[in-house]
CSV table of C-alpha atoms and ligand atoms in Angstrom, one decimal:
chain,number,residue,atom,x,y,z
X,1,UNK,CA,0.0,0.0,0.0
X,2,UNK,CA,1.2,3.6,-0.6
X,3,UNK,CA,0.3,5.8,1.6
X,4,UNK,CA,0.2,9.6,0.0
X,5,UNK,CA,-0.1,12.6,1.8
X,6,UNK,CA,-1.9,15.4,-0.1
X,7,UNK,CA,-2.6,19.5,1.1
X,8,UNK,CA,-6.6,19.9,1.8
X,9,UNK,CA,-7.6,22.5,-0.7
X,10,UNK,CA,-7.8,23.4,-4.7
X,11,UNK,CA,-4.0,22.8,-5.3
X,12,UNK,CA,-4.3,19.0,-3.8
X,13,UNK,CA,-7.6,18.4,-5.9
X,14,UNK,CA,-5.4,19.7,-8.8
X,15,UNK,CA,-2.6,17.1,-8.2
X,16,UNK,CA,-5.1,14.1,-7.1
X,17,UNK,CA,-6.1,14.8,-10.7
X,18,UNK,CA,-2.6,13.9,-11.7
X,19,UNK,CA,-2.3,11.0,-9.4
X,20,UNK,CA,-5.2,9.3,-10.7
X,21,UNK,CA,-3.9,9.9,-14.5
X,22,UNK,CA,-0.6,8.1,-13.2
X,23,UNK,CA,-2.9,5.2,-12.6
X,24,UNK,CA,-3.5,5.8,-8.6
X,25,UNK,CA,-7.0,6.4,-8.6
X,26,UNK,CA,-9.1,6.4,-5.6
X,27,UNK,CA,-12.9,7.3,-7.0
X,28,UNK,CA,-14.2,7.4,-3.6
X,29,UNK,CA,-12.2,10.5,-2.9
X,30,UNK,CA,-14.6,12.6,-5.1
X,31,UNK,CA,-17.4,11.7,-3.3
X,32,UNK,CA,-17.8,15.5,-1.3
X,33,UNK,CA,-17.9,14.3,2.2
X,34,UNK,CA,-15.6,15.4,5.3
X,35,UNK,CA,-13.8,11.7,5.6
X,36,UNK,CA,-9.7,12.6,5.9
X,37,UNK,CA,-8.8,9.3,4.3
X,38,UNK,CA,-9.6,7.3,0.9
X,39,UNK,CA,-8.0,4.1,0.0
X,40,UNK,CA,-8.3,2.1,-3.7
X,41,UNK,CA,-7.0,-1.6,-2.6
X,42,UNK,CA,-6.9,-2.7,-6.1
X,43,UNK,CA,-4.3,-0.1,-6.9
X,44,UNK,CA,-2.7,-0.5,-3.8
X,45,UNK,CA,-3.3,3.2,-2.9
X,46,UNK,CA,-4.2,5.3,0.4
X,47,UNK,CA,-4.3,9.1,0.5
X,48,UNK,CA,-5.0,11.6,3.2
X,49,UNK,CA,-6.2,14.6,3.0
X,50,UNK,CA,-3.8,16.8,5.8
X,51,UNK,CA,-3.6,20.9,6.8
X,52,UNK,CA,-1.0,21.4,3.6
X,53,UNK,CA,1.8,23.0,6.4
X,54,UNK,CA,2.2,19.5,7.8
X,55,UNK,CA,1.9,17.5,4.7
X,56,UNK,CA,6.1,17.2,5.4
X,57,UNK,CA,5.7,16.5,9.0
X,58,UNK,CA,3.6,13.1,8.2
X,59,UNK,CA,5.9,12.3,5.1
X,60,UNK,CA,9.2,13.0,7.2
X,61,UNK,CA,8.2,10.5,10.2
X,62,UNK,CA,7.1,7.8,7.5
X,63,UNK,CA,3.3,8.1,8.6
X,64,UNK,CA,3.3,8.7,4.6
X,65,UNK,CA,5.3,7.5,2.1
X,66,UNK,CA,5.2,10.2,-0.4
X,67,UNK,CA,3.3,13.7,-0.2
X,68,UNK,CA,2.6,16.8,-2.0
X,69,UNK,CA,4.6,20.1,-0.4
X,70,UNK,CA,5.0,23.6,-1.4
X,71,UNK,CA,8.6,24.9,-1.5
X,72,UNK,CA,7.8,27.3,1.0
X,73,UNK,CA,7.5,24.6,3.5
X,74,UNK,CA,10.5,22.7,2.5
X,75,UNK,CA,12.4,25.9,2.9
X,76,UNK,CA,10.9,27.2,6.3
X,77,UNK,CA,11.2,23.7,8.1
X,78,UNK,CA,13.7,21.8,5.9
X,79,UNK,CA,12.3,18.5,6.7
X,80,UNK,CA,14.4,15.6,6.0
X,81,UNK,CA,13.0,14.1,3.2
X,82,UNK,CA,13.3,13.9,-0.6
X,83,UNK,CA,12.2,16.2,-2.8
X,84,UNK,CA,11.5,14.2,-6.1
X,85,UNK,CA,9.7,16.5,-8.7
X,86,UNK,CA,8.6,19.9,-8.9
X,87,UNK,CA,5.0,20.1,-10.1
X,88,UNK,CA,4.7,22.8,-11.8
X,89,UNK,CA,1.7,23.8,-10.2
X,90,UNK,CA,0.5,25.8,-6.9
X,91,UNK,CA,3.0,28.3,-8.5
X,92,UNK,CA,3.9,31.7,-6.0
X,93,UNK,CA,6.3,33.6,-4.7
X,94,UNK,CA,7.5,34.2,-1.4
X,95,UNK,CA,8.6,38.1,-1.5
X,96,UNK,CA,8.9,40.8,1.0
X,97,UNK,CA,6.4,43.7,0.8
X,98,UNK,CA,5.3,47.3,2.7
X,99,UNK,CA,3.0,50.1,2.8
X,100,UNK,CA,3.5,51.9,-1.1
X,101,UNK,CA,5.4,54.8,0.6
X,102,UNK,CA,7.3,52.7,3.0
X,103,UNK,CA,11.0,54.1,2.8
X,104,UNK,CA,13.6,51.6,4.6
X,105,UNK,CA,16.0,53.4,7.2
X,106,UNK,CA,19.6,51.5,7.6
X,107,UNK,CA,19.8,53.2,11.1
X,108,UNK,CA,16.9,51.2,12.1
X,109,UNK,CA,16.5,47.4,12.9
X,110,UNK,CA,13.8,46.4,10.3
X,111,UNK,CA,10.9,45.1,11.9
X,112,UNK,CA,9.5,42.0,9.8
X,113,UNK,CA,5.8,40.0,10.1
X,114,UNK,CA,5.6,36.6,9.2
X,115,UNK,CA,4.7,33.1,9.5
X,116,UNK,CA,7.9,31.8,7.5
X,117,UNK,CA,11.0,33.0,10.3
X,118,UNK,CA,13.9,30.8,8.7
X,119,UNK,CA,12.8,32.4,5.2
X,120,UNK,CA,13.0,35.7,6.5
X,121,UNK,CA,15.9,35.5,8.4
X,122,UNK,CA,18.1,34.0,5.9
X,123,UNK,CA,17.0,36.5,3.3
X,124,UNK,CA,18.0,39.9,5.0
X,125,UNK,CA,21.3,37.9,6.5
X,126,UNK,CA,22.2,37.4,3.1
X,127,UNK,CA,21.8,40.8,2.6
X,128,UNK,CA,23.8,41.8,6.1
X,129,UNK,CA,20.6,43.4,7.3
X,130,UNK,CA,19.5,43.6,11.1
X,131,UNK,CA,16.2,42.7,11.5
X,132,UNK,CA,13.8,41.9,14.5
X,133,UNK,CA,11.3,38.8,13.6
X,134,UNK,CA,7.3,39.5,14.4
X,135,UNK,CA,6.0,35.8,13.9
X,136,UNK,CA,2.7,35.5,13.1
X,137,UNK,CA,0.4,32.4,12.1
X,138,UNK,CA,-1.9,34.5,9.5
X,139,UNK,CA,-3.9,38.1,7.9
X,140,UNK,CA,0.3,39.0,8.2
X,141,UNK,CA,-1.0,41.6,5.6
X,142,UNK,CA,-2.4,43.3,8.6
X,143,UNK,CA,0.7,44.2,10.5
X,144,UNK,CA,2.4,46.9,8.5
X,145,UNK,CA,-1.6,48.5,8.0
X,146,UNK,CA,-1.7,48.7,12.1
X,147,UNK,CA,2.1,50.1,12.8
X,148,UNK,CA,2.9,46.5,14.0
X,149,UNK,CA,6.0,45.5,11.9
X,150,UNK,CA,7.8,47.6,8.9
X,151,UNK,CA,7.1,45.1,6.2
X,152,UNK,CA,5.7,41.6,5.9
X,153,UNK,CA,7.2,38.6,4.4
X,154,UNK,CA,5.0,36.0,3.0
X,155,UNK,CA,3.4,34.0,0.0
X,156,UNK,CA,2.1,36.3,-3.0
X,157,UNK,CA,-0.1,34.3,-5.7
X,158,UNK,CA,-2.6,36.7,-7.7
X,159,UNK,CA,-1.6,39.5,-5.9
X,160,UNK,CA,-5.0,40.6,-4.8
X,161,UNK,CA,-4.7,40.7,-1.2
X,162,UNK,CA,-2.0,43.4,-1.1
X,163,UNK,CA,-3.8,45.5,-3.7
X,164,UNK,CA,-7.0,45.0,-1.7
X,165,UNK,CA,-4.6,46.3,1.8
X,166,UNK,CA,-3.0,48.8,0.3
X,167,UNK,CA,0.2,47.1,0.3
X,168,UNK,CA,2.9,46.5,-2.7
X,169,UNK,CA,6.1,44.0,-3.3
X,170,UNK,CA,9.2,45.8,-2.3
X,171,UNK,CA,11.2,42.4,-3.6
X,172,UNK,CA,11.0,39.1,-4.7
X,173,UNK,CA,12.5,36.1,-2.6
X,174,UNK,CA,11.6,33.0,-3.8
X,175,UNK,CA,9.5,31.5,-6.7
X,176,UNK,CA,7.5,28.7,-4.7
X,177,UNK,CA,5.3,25.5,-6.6
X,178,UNK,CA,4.8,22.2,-5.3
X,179,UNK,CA,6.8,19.5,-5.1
X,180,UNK,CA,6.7,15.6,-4.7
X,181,UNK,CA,8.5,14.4,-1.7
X,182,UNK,CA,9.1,11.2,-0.4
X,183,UNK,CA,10.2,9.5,3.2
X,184,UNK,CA,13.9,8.4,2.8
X,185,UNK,CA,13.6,4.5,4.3
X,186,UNK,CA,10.1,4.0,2.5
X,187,UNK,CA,11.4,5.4,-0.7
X,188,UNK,CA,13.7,2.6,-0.8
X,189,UNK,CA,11.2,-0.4,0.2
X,190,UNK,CA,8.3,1.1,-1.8
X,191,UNK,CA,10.4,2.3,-4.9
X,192,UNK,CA,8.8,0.2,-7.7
X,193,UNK,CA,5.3,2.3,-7.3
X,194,UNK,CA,6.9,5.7,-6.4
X,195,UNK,CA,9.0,5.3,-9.6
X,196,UNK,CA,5.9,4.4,-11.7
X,197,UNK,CA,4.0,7.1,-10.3
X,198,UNK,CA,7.0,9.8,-10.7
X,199,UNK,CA,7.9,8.7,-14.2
X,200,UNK,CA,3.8,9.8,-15.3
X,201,UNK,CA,3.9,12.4,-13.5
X,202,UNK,CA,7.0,14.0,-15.2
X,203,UNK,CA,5.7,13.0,-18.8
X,204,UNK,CA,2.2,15.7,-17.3
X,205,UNK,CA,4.4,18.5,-16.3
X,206,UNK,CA,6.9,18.4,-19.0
X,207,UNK,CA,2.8,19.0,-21.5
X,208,UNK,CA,1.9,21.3,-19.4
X,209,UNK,CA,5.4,23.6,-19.4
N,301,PRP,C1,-2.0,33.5,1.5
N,301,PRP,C2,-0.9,34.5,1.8
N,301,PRP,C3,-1.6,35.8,1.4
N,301,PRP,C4,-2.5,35.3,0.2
N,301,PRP,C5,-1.8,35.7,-1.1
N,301,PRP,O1,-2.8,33.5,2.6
N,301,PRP,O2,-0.5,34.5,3.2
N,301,PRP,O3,-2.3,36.3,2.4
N,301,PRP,O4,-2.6,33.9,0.3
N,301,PRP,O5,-2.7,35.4,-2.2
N,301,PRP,P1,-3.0,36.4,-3.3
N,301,PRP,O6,-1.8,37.1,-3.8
N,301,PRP,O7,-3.6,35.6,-4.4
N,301,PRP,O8,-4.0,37.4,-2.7
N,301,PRP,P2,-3.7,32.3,3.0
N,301,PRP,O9,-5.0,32.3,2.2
N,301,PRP,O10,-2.9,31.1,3.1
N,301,PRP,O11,-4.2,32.8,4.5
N,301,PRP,P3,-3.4,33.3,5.8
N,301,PRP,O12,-1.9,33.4,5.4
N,301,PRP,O13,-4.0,34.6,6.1
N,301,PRP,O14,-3.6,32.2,6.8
């Protein structure tokens, strides 16, 4: 059986999609009802459905064998697993951004929101800038609005929810998309599958680029 962790939401309904092209269907995952796990015993398949920030948390203990992660996650809490494929899908950006007229002063130790600290800090060490870490766990958009933190690091996709706060991208950090990743040990013990699956779902991302 191979057990596959996927993110609750749009971007794991997107890549179930590809799973059950590569032959790993489960049709009793469509059914629209609040069950958290779905197994196909004829194609030796279980899938969960988990909050998509712990997706690597369950592949990383072996709880699953393979999972479906966004490269902000692997970056923030470099879990120890492998990262087999990059999806080409759930595409983003990570990238810092402030109130339109927000004007940095050196002098100052730059006071940063957000929920991805590792990101944040290696970003402005890189750039030998001081800077004091407000961690938050969500609405980080809101910080900079109330006089809470300078600027915000965090995930942009369309865009909208900075336009919508007032707020703009100062710079980009990271281009983020989702990425296969496997447990180390199970990789090796469940490696004819996980190489079926991966070899499918190269062939659909290499169409779709
Ligand atoms: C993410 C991110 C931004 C928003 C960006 O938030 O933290 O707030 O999406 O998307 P956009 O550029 O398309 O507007 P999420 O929905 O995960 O909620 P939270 O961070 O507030 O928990």
């Amino acid at each position: 059986m191979l057990n596959i962790a996927l993110p609750k939401g749009r971007l794991g309904e997107r890549v179930y999609s590809m799973f059950e092209k590569a032959g790993f269907a489960c049709p009793s995952i469509r059914e629209n009802n609040r069950r958290l796990i779905f197994e196909n015993e004829e194609c030796g398949v279980r899938y969960f459905w988990v909050k998509p920030s712990d997706v690597a948390i369950y592949v990383e203990r072996g709880a699953a064998d393979i999972g479906v992660a966004g490269k902000d996650i692997l970056l923030e809490y470099r879990p120890d697993v492998y990262e087999l494929l990059d999806l080409n899908t759930g595409k983003c950006r990570m990238a810092v951004a402030a109130k339109k007229d927000f004007r940095d002063d050196p002098a100052r130790r730059l006071r940063v929101a957000t929920k991805f600290g590792h990101i944040a800090e290696g970003y402005y060490a890189s750039l030998g800038r001081e800077i004091d870490i407000i961690h938050l766990n969500g609405s980080i958009e809101i910080a900079p609005i109330l006089g809470l933190s300078d600027v915000i690091v965090d995930i942009v996709e369309t865009g909208t929810t900075l336009k919508e706060n007032d707020l703009a991208v100062m710079e980009e950090i990271v281009p983020i998309s989702a990425r296969l990743i496997a447990n180390k040990a199970n990789f090796k013990f469940k490696c004819e599958p996980i190489e079926r699956l991966l070899a499918s779902l190269r062939e659909q991302v290499e169409e779709t680029k």
